[in-house]
Short mmCIF file of C-alpha atoms and ligand atoms in Angstrom, two decimals:
data_model
loop_
_atom_site.label_atom_id
_atom_site.label_comp_id
_atom_site.label_asym_id
_atom_site.label_seq_id
_atom_site.Cartn_x
_atom_site.Cartn_y
_atom_site.Cartn_z
CA UNK A 228 1.79 26.19 8.54
CA UNK A 229 2.44 29.21 10.75
CA UNK A 230 -0.40 30.20 13.08
CA UNK A 231 -1.07 32.91 15.63
CA UNK A 232 -3.71 32.61 18.38
CA UNK A 233 -5.32 35.53 20.19
CA UNK A 234 -7.28 34.70 23.31
CA UNK A 235 -9.89 36.73 25.20
CA UNK A 236 -12.13 35.87 28.13
CA UNK A 237 -12.05 33.39 30.95
CA UNK A 238 -9.77 30.52 31.93
CA UNK A 239 -11.89 28.12 29.91
CA UNK A 240 -10.87 30.03 26.79
CA UNK A 241 -7.24 30.17 27.89
CA UNK A 242 -7.35 26.42 28.34
CA UNK A 243 -9.11 25.88 25.00
CA UNK A 244 -6.41 27.92 23.27
CA UNK A 245 -3.67 25.87 24.93
CA UNK A 246 -5.33 22.70 23.72
CA UNK A 247 -5.78 24.03 20.19
CA UNK A 248 -2.12 25.07 20.12
CA UNK A 249 -0.93 21.59 21.09
CA UNK A 250 -3.36 19.93 18.67
CA UNK A 251 -2.02 22.05 15.78
CA UNK A 252 1.61 21.60 16.83
CA UNK A 253 1.11 17.84 16.87
CA UNK A 254 0.11 18.20 13.19
CA UNK A 255 3.40 19.94 12.46
CA UNK A 256 2.04 23.49 12.58
CA UNK A 257 4.16 26.19 14.14
CA UNK A 258 3.27 29.14 16.38
CA UNK A 259 4.44 32.42 14.87
CA UNK A 260 4.48 36.12 15.77
CA UNK A 261 1.59 38.17 14.46
CA UNK A 262 3.40 39.61 11.42
CA UNK A 263 4.58 36.21 10.16
CA UNK A 264 1.46 34.06 10.56
CA UNK A 265 -0.51 32.54 7.70
CA UNK A 266 -3.44 31.47 9.86
CA UNK A 267 -4.99 33.64 12.59
CA UNK A 268 -7.20 32.16 15.28
CA UNK A 269 -9.30 34.36 17.56
CA UNK A 270 -10.71 32.70 20.64
CA UNK A 271 -13.32 35.20 21.73
CA UNK A 272 -15.41 36.30 24.71
CA UNK A 273 -18.93 37.70 24.65
CA UNK A 274 -19.61 38.23 28.34
CA UNK A 275 -19.72 42.03 28.03
CA UNK A 276 -19.94 44.41 25.10
CA UNK A 277 -16.31 45.52 25.30
CA UNK A 278 -14.62 42.16 24.69
CA UNK A 279 -17.06 41.53 21.84
CA UNK A 280 -16.12 44.84 20.20
CA UNK A 281 -12.47 43.90 20.52
CA UNK A 282 -13.01 40.98 18.14
CA UNK A 283 -14.02 43.34 15.32
CA UNK A 284 -11.10 45.64 16.06
CA UNK A 285 -8.67 42.71 15.96
CA UNK A 286 -10.11 41.39 12.68
CA UNK A 287 -9.65 44.86 11.21
CA UNK A 288 -6.01 44.77 12.27
CA UNK A 289 -5.47 41.29 10.84
CA UNK A 290 -6.93 42.40 7.49
CA UNK A 291 -3.88 44.65 7.10
CA UNK A 292 -1.69 41.52 6.82
CA UNK A 293 -3.54 40.56 3.61
CA UNK A 294 -1.28 43.05 1.86
CA UNK A 295 1.73 40.96 2.89
CA UNK A 296 0.07 37.67 1.96
CA UNK A 297 -3.35 37.60 0.23
CA UNK A 298 -3.82 33.92 1.16
CA UNK A 299 -4.00 34.62 4.88
CA UNK A 300 -7.03 33.08 6.57
CA UNK A 301 -8.64 33.61 9.95
CA UNK A 302 -10.81 31.50 12.26
CA UNK A 303 -13.14 32.92 14.89
CA UNK A 304 -13.95 30.63 17.78
CA UNK A 305 -15.22 30.82 21.32
CA UNK A 306 -18.25 32.68 22.59
CA UNK A 307 -18.57 35.42 19.92
CA UNK A 308 -17.88 32.76 17.28
CA UNK A 309 -20.83 30.81 18.64
CA UNK A 310 -23.05 33.86 18.94
CA UNK A 311 -22.38 35.62 15.62
CA UNK A 312 -21.56 32.44 13.69
CA UNK A 313 -21.60 32.66 9.91
CA UNK A 314 -22.26 36.42 10.21
CA UNK A 315 -18.45 36.77 10.18
CA UNK A 316 -18.17 35.32 6.66
CA UNK A 317 -19.84 38.31 5.00
CA UNK A 318 -18.24 41.02 7.05
CA UNK A 319 -14.72 39.58 6.85
CA UNK A 320 -14.18 37.46 3.70
CA UNK A 321 -10.83 36.15 4.97
CA UNK A 322 -12.61 34.49 7.91
CA UNK A 323 -12.93 30.91 6.64
CA UNK A 324 -13.83 29.08 9.83
CA UNK A 325 -16.18 29.86 12.68
CA UNK A 326 -16.37 27.44 15.55
CA UNK A 327 -18.34 27.38 18.76
CA UNK A 328 -17.44 26.11 22.16
CA UNK A 329 -18.42 22.49 21.43
CA UNK A 330 -17.24 22.73 17.81
CA UNK A 331 -13.66 23.43 18.90
CA UNK A 332 -13.03 19.67 19.20
CA UNK A 333 -13.15 19.51 15.37
CA UNK A 334 -11.40 22.81 14.67
CA UNK A 335 -7.88 21.37 14.06
CA UNK A 336 -9.18 19.02 11.31
CA UNK A 337 -11.24 21.84 9.81
CA UNK A 338 -8.21 24.15 9.70
CA UNK A 339 -6.19 21.45 7.96
CA UNK A 340 -8.89 20.97 5.32
CA UNK A 341 -9.05 24.72 4.76
CA UNK A 342 -5.33 25.25 4.23
CA UNK A 343 -5.28 22.28 1.85
CA UNK A 344 -7.91 24.20 -0.11
CA UNK A 345 -10.43 21.36 0.20
CA UNK A 346 -13.23 23.66 1.28
CA UNK A 347 -14.20 27.29 1.02
CA UNK A 348 -15.67 27.86 4.46
CA UNK A 349 -16.56 25.83 7.50
CA UNK A 350 -18.94 26.50 10.40
CA UNK A 351 -18.76 24.28 13.48
CA UNK A 352 -21.60 25.70 15.54
CA UNK A 353 -23.67 22.75 16.72
CA UNK A 354 -24.06 22.08 20.39
CA UNK A 355 -23.77 18.45 21.36
CA UNK A 356 -25.63 16.62 24.13
CA UNK A 357 -22.69 14.99 25.79
CA UNK A 358 -19.27 16.38 26.66
CA UNK A 359 -17.25 16.39 23.43
CA UNK A 360 -14.03 14.54 24.29
CA UNK A 361 -11.03 15.88 22.42
CA UNK A 362 -8.04 14.16 20.94
CA UNK A 363 -5.02 14.13 23.22
CA UNK A 364 -2.17 15.87 21.40
CA UNK A 365 1.01 13.80 21.47
CA UNK A 366 3.05 16.77 22.66
CA UNK A 367 1.70 18.49 25.71
CA UNK A 368 2.90 22.08 25.60
CA UNK A 369 1.66 22.77 29.08
CA UNK A 370 4.28 20.44 30.51
CA UNK A 371 6.89 21.49 27.99
CA UNK A 372 6.49 25.04 29.17
CA UNK A 373 7.81 23.81 32.50
CA UNK A 374 5.22 25.74 34.43
CA UNK A 375 4.00 22.48 35.95
CA UNK A 376 0.51 23.95 36.25
CA UNK A 377 -2.41 22.67 34.22
CA UNK A 378 -6.10 23.28 33.71
CA UNK A 379 -8.48 20.36 33.35
CA UNK A 380 -11.99 20.84 32.00
CA UNK A 381 -14.60 18.91 33.95
CA UNK A 382 -17.69 20.25 32.25
CA UNK A 383 -18.94 22.47 29.49
CA UNK A 384 -21.85 24.95 29.42
CA UNK A 385 -24.23 26.32 32.02
CA UNK A 386 -27.92 25.85 32.89
CA UNK A 387 -28.32 28.69 35.35
CA UNK A 388 -29.49 31.47 33.06
CA UNK A 389 -28.64 34.30 35.45
CA UNK A 390 -30.68 37.10 33.91
CA UNK A 391 -27.66 39.20 32.79
CA UNK A 392 -25.53 36.40 31.39
CA UNK A 393 -24.86 35.29 27.83
CA UNK A 394 -22.82 32.20 28.77
CA UNK A 395 -25.70 29.67 28.68
CA UNK A 396 -26.36 30.83 25.10
CA UNK A 397 -22.73 30.74 23.99
CA UNK A 398 -21.58 27.60 25.81
CA UNK A 399 -24.84 25.68 25.64
CA UNK A 400 -26.40 23.38 28.23
CA UNK A 401 -24.34 21.97 31.04
CA UNK A 402 -22.53 18.76 30.10
CA UNK A 403 -20.35 17.00 32.63
CA UNK A 404 -17.35 15.07 31.50
CA UNK A 405 -17.05 11.45 32.57
CA UNK A 406 -15.22 11.42 35.94
CA UNK A 407 -12.88 8.64 34.75
CA UNK A 408 -11.79 10.80 31.80
CA UNK A 409 -11.09 13.68 34.19
CA UNK A 410 -9.10 11.42 36.52
CA UNK A 411 -7.20 9.85 33.66
CA UNK A 412 -6.17 13.29 32.35
CA UNK A 413 -5.14 14.43 35.84
CA UNK A 414 -3.06 11.27 36.45
CA UNK A 415 -1.32 11.64 33.09
CA UNK A 416 -0.52 15.27 33.80
CA UNK A 417 0.90 14.56 37.26
CA UNK A 418 2.95 11.67 35.85
CA UNK A 419 4.31 14.13 33.29
CA UNK A 420 5.50 16.49 36.02
CA UNK A 421 2.50 18.73 36.70
CA UNK A 422 2.15 19.63 40.37
CA UNK A 423 -0.79 22.04 40.33
CA UNK A 424 -4.16 21.33 38.71
CA UNK A 425 -7.13 23.68 38.36
CA UNK A 426 -10.44 21.97 37.62
CA UNK A 427 -12.48 24.14 35.29
CA UNK A 428 -16.16 24.67 34.55
CA UNK A 429 -18.71 27.49 34.55
CA UNK A 430 -20.33 25.99 37.61
CA UNK A 431 -18.20 23.16 38.95
CA UNK A 432 -20.44 22.62 41.97
CA UNK A 433 -23.17 21.17 39.81
CA UNK A 434 -20.79 18.67 38.19
CA UNK A 435 -22.56 15.38 37.51
CA UNK A 436 -26.05 16.83 37.86
CA UNK A 437 -26.89 16.61 34.15
CA UNK A 438 -27.32 13.99 31.45
CA UNK A 439 -23.57 13.33 31.41
CA UNK A 440 -23.58 12.56 35.14
CA UNK A 441 -22.81 9.04 36.36
CA UNK A 442 -23.60 9.54 40.05
CA UNK A 443 -20.24 11.07 41.00
CA UNK A 444 -20.66 14.46 42.69
CA UNK A 445 -18.19 17.34 42.52
CA UNK A 446 -17.13 16.70 46.12
CA UNK A 447 -16.41 13.04 45.31
CA UNK A 448 -14.44 14.04 42.23
CA UNK A 449 -12.44 16.53 44.28
CA UNK A 450 -11.48 13.87 46.85
CA UNK A 451 -10.42 11.46 44.09
CA UNK A 452 -8.28 14.00 42.25
CA UNK A 453 -6.70 15.13 45.53
CA UNK A 454 -5.57 11.53 46.15
CA UNK A 455 -3.27 11.44 43.10
CA UNK A 456 0.26 10.98 44.48
CA UNK A 457 2.52 13.90 43.57
CA UNK A 458 -0.25 16.47 43.19
CA UNK A 459 0.82 19.35 45.44
CA UNK A 460 -1.91 21.85 44.66
CA UNK A 461 -5.52 21.47 43.62
CA UNK A 462 -7.81 24.38 42.73
CA UNK A 463 -11.18 24.73 41.04
CA UNK A 464 -13.22 27.49 39.43
CA UNK A 465 -15.95 28.73 39.15
CA UNK A 466 -18.39 28.03 41.98
CA UNK A 467 -21.98 29.19 42.12
CA UNK A 468 -22.90 29.84 45.77
CA UNK A 469 -26.32 28.21 45.44
CA UNK A 470 -24.77 24.85 44.56
CA UNK A 471 -21.85 24.58 46.96
CA UNK A 472 -22.41 21.32 48.85
CA UNK A 473 -21.53 20.85 52.55
CA UNK A 474 -19.09 18.11 51.43
CA UNK A 475 -17.18 20.66 49.32
CA UNK A 476 -16.97 23.01 52.30
CA UNK A 477 -15.76 20.07 54.41
CA UNK A 478 -13.10 19.25 51.81
CA UNK A 479 -11.40 22.56 52.64
CA UNK A 480 -10.86 21.25 56.15
CA UNK A 481 -9.81 17.74 55.13
CA UNK A 482 -7.75 17.91 51.94
CA UNK A 483 -4.26 19.25 52.55
CA UNK A 484 -3.48 19.83 48.89
CA UNK A 485 -6.74 21.69 48.23
CA UNK A 486 -5.50 25.29 48.05
CA UNK A 487 -6.74 27.82 50.63
CA UNK A 488 -8.54 30.06 48.14
CA UNK A 489 -11.99 30.19 46.62
CA UNK A 490 -13.51 32.36 43.92
CA UNK A 491 -17.17 32.65 44.89
CA UNK A 492 -19.01 35.19 42.70
CA UNK A 493 -21.44 37.19 44.83
CA UNK A 494 -22.52 39.66 42.08
CA UNK A 495 -24.50 41.94 44.43
CA UNK A 496 -25.26 42.55 48.10
CA UNK A 497 -28.90 43.56 47.75
CA UNK A 498 -31.42 40.72 48.07
CA UNK A 499 -33.75 42.44 45.63
CA UNK A 500 -31.05 42.71 42.97
CA UNK A 501 -29.92 39.12 43.61
CA UNK A 502 -33.50 37.97 43.11
CA UNK A 503 -33.82 39.87 39.84
CA UNK A 504 -30.46 38.49 38.71
CA UNK A 505 -31.93 35.02 39.25
CA UNK A 506 -29.04 34.00 41.50
CA UNK A 507 -31.24 31.94 43.89
CA UNK A 508 -29.43 32.90 47.11
CA UNK A 509 -29.68 35.95 49.34
CA UNK A 510 -27.04 37.84 51.30
CA UNK A 511 -27.81 35.89 54.50
CA UNK A 512 -27.21 32.57 52.76
CA UNK A 513 -24.00 33.90 51.21
CA UNK A 514 -22.67 34.90 54.63
CA UNK A 515 -23.59 31.45 56.03
CA UNK A 516 -21.55 29.79 53.28
CA UNK A 517 -18.58 32.07 53.97
CA UNK A 518 -18.78 31.33 57.71
CA UNK A 519 -18.83 27.59 56.98
CA UNK A 520 -15.83 27.87 54.68
CA UNK A 521 -13.82 29.89 57.17
CA UNK A 522 -14.64 27.45 59.96
CA UNK A 523 -13.28 24.64 57.75
CA UNK A 524 -10.19 26.60 56.60
CA UNK A 525 -9.50 29.74 58.65
CA UNK A 526 -6.87 31.15 56.27
CA UNK A 527 -9.10 30.82 53.18
CA UNK A 528 -8.64 33.70 50.71
CA UNK A 529 -12.00 34.60 49.23
CA UNK A 530 -12.33 36.41 45.91
CA UNK A 531 -15.44 37.35 43.99
CA UNK A 532 -17.16 38.87 40.95
CA UNK A 533 -19.43 41.91 41.33
CA UNK A 534 -21.77 43.71 38.94
CA UNK A 535 -22.74 47.34 39.57
CA UNK A 536 -25.65 49.21 38.01
CA UNK A 537 -27.78 46.18 37.23
CA UNK A 538 -31.10 47.52 35.81
CA UNK A 539 -33.14 49.07 38.63
CA UNK A 540 -30.23 49.14 41.11
CA UNK A 541 -30.95 51.95 43.60
CA UNK A 542 -28.37 53.82 45.66
CA UNK A 543 -29.51 51.72 48.67
CA UNK A 544 -29.02 48.49 46.70
CA UNK A 545 -25.53 49.59 45.78
CA UNK A 546 -24.73 50.52 49.39
CA UNK A 547 -25.69 46.97 50.36
CA UNK A 548 -23.09 45.63 47.92
CA UNK A 549 -20.50 47.92 49.53
CA UNK A 550 -21.53 46.67 52.99
CA UNK A 551 -21.28 43.04 51.99
CA UNK A 552 -17.86 43.54 50.41
CA UNK A 553 -16.67 45.02 53.67
CA UNK A 554 -18.36 42.41 55.85
CA UNK A 555 -17.00 39.42 53.90
CA UNK A 556 -13.61 41.07 53.41
CA UNK A 557 -12.87 39.73 49.92
CA UNK A 558 -9.18 39.65 49.28
CA UNK A 559 -9.77 40.82 45.75
CA UNK A 560 -12.62 41.09 43.30
CA UNK A 561 -13.42 41.57 39.66
CA UNK A 562 -16.09 44.23 39.31
CA UNK A 563 -17.94 45.24 36.19
CA UNK A 564 -20.60 47.68 35.04
CA UNK A 565 -23.70 45.85 33.91
CA UNK A 566 -23.63 45.46 30.14
CA UNK A 567 -26.66 44.53 27.98
CA UNK A 568 -26.14 41.25 26.13
CA UNK A 569 -28.18 39.84 23.25
CA UNK A 570 -30.99 37.52 24.26
CA UNK A 571 -30.63 37.74 28.04
CA UNK A 572 -33.64 38.39 30.31
CA UNK A 573 -32.20 41.57 31.86
CA UNK A 574 -32.23 43.23 28.45
CA UNK A 575 -35.92 44.05 29.05
CA UNK A 576 -35.50 45.08 32.69
CA UNK A 577 -35.88 48.75 33.53
CA UNK A 578 -34.76 51.32 34.40
CA UNK A 579 -31.25 51.07 32.96
CA UNK A 580 -28.74 53.00 35.06
CA UNK A 581 -27.15 56.12 33.54
CA UNK A 582 -23.51 55.52 32.48
CA UNK A 583 -22.14 58.28 34.73
CA UNK A 584 -23.91 56.83 37.78
CA UNK A 585 -22.61 53.36 36.89
CA UNK A 586 -19.06 54.65 36.47
CA UNK A 587 -19.20 56.46 39.80
CA UNK A 588 -20.47 53.36 41.63
CA UNK A 589 -17.79 51.20 40.05
CA UNK A 590 -15.11 53.63 41.16
CA UNK A 591 -16.40 53.73 44.74
CA UNK A 592 -16.52 49.96 44.85
CA UNK A 593 -13.02 49.58 43.43
CA UNK A 594 -11.61 52.10 45.88
CA UNK A 595 -13.14 50.18 48.77
CA UNK A 596 -11.77 46.92 47.37
CA UNK A 597 -8.28 48.39 47.03
CA UNK A 598 -8.32 49.35 50.71
CA UNK A 599 -9.44 45.89 51.76
CA UNK A 600 -6.90 44.19 49.46
CA UNK A 601 -4.12 46.30 50.96
CA UNK A 602 -5.16 45.34 54.50
CA UNK A 603 -5.38 41.63 53.64
CA UNK A 604 -1.93 41.62 52.04
CA UNK A 605 -0.37 43.57 54.92
CA UNK A 606 -1.60 40.95 57.40
CA UNK A 607 0.50 38.35 55.57
CA UNK A 608 3.82 40.03 56.31
CA UNK A 609 5.81 37.68 58.53
CA UNK A 610 4.00 34.50 57.41
CA UNK A 611 5.72 31.64 55.55
CA UNK A 612 4.61 29.64 52.55
CA UNK A 613 5.91 27.81 49.47
CA UNK A 614 5.92 29.68 46.18
CA UNK A 615 5.49 27.77 42.91
CA UNK A 616 7.74 29.69 40.54
CA UNK A 617 6.23 30.76 37.21
CA UNK A 618 9.12 32.76 35.76
CA UNK A 619 11.44 35.69 36.21
CA UNK A 620 9.99 38.94 37.59
CA UNK A 621 9.70 41.94 35.34
CA UNK A 622 11.99 44.01 37.56
CA UNK A 623 15.58 42.79 38.01
CA UNK A 624 18.70 44.00 39.78
CA UNK A 625 22.28 42.81 39.94
CA UNK A 626 23.75 39.73 41.67
CA UNK A 627 21.04 37.10 41.29
CA UNK A 628 17.54 37.24 39.90
CA UNK A 629 14.09 38.24 41.01
CA UNK A 630 11.55 35.43 40.47
CA UNK A 631 7.76 35.53 40.34
CA UNK A 632 5.48 32.78 41.57
CA UNK A 633 2.33 32.08 43.51
CA UNK A 634 1.68 31.06 47.08
CA UNK A 635 -0.83 28.33 47.89
CA UNK A 636 -3.73 30.81 47.81
CA UNK A 637 -2.67 32.01 44.36
CA UNK A 638 -1.22 35.39 45.38
CA UNK A 639 1.69 36.69 43.33
CA UNK A 640 4.96 36.65 45.29
CA UNK A 641 8.28 38.07 44.02
CA UNK A 642 11.53 37.05 45.67
CA UNK A 643 15.25 37.28 45.00
CA UNK A 644 17.50 34.24 44.51
CA UNK A 645 21.28 34.37 44.34
CA UNK A 646 22.94 32.75 41.34
CA UNK A 647 21.55 31.85 37.96
CA UNK A 648 19.79 28.56 38.71
CA UNK A 649 16.52 28.16 36.75
CA UNK A 650 13.71 27.98 39.29
CA UNK A 651 10.69 27.74 37.00
CA UNK A 652 8.33 25.00 38.12
CA UNK A 653 10.01 24.59 41.52
CA UNK A 654 8.58 25.32 44.96
CA UNK A 655 10.61 27.75 47.01
CA UNK A 656 9.89 28.32 50.72
CA UNK A 657 9.69 32.04 51.52
CA UNK A 658 8.80 34.42 54.33
CA UNK A 659 6.68 37.40 53.31
CA UNK A 660 8.58 40.62 54.03
CA UNK A 661 6.54 43.27 52.24
CA UNK A 662 3.05 43.86 50.84
CA UNK A 663 2.68 45.80 47.58
CA UNK A 664 -0.61 46.99 46.14
CA UNK A 665 -1.51 43.72 44.41
CA UNK A 666 1.38 41.40 45.21
CA UNK A 667 3.81 40.33 47.91
CA UNK A 668 7.58 40.35 48.32
CA UNK A 669 9.19 37.28 49.90
CA UNK A 670 12.58 36.28 51.21
CA UNK A 671 13.82 32.76 50.61
CA UNK A 672 13.94 30.63 53.76
CA UNK A 673 14.88 27.22 52.36
CA UNK A 674 15.95 25.19 49.34
CA UNK A 675 13.88 24.87 46.18
CA UNK A 676 12.12 21.47 45.81
N1 SAH B 989 -19.80 31.08 35.63
C1 SAH B 989 -19.25 32.11 36.34
C2 SAH B 989 -19.19 33.46 35.69
C3 SAH B 989 -18.86 33.58 34.28
S1 SAH B 989 -18.94 35.19 33.64
C4 SAH B 989 -20.12 32.28 37.55
O1 SAH B 989 -21.29 32.08 37.51
O2 SAH B 989 -19.57 32.65 38.52
C5 SAH B 989 -17.80 36.09 34.65
C6 SAH B 989 -18.38 37.27 35.33
O3 SAH B 989 -18.75 38.25 34.39
C7 SAH B 989 -19.64 37.03 36.13
O4 SAH B 989 -19.40 36.49 37.38
C8 SAH B 989 -20.25 38.41 36.20
O5 SAH B 989 -19.80 39.11 37.33
C9 SAH B 989 -19.75 39.09 34.95
N2 SAH B 989 -20.82 39.28 33.96
C10 SAH B 989 -21.52 38.33 33.32
N3 SAH B 989 -22.44 38.89 32.51
C11 SAH B 989 -22.32 40.23 32.64
C12 SAH B 989 -22.99 41.36 32.08
N4 SAH B 989 -23.99 41.21 31.22
N5 SAH B 989 -22.59 42.60 32.45
C13 SAH B 989 -21.58 42.77 33.34
N6 SAH B 989 -20.92 41.74 33.91
C14 SAH B 989 -21.28 40.49 33.58
FE1 SF4 B 990 -23.52 33.04 33.70
FE2 SF4 B 990 -24.85 32.54 35.91
FE3 SF4 B 990 -24.01 30.51 34.38
FE4 SF4 B 990 -22.26 31.96 35.74
S1 SF4 B 990 -23.87 30.67 36.63
S2 SF4 B 990 -22.09 31.33 33.63
S3 SF4 B 990 -23.15 34.01 35.69
S4 SF4 B 990 -25.56 32.01 33.82
FE1 F3S B 991 -16.34 34.97 27.99
FE2 F3S B 991 -17.37 32.79 27.07
FE3 F3S B 991 -15.75 32.71 29.14
S1 F3S B 991 -18.42 34.70 27.23
S2 F3S B 991 -16.15 34.64 30.13
S3 F3S B 991 -15.22 33.31 27.12
S4 F3S B 991 -17.56 31.48 28.82
#
């Protein structure tokens, strides 16, 4: 069977799609370009209105392929799948499967039953109480792709109910995976050649603090994963500032293979807005955490998420976000206009901010961020680091190749290498010679390893 997966949203979705791909390939299914597929799978995101709208646009586009093959079927999974559920069946008759974020574990079997014609339609929308372990596909595409980087889920769901956020509704309650299962998967990956692991969860800092917990904290898990021989780089995402334990901050000073970067969503700089967002920290506490982190690891690259125009945000509130961004000096940030989501508490909060005001604030914030990003990258010129190569750069010239990879903090670095040796998955020592707007240019200083 030929299938085509489209993925939207966060790294958890990217990871889910990778898993689904390997699970289907291990059943003999084959990935195919969009105009050849018989089965379409959409792994969707509902965090803002725009990505949700995209799902309907994509389904409209897929419907065109019915002319080529009337037996084409589609599956909608992920966060919009969970939220809209069987609502897709009526609007798009060729959608035969909807699956939620816990239901994905059973999606490969369901797809097989559907293509065999055993059933008309299937909905896998139940949330489960404990982390739903998934089958391990016999072929691991992540390693086959030679990237030697892998994501490992450590938990599912979120209990924080920040007042703007749909995630607790689409991913369900927080469920930690058993630490032994996490360690086992990490060991297997490293044995198979993986050298960089990113531990994933909506709020990794509260790992173990739910029904699935067995007394192992996130900090303890981090130390145990870091110990795996052969693991060169360890990352994790995402962290909620209110839950970051002193032991996790200490880990940045003690674990050599823990990468010098942290994504720590701040959302806003105004204490009043933070309170109404239900974030449970204020700007003073946020700065204390940052100071602690930088004391433990002075070269830590901090990145963040920011929301502008939250209901009731005044010009002064917004200015406080600008001030905090400057004070903390985030190396980069994702910033979004507040978007109403179904069922969240902020839906009823007033006044909503006019779209033109929101757009103007977002632009000011992004301009400020661009300046700070430029300064941070410029400071790196002259420094040395290893780059884990991900593939060839887009731009090429003659006599060798340009390669693209990431430094330990996750910044994109392009560098030139004489000859036609394949460098993907190797570490190459470089010196940074130039800073571009969002990336760096390096010059090789040693042999690939
Ligand atoms: N679990 C992660 C965030 C997941 S959602 C965390 O807590 O850090 C990713 C980002 O989307 C959030 O950090 C937030 O900045 C943004 N976001 C979430 N809901 C939003 C909404 N309703 N409108 C605009 N941005 C939103
Ligand atoms: Fe959403 Fe808040 Fe949970 Fe992050 S911590 S997923 S922003 S509810
Ligand atoms: Fe989107 Fe769901 Fe991730 S809403 S951001 S795909 S958790």
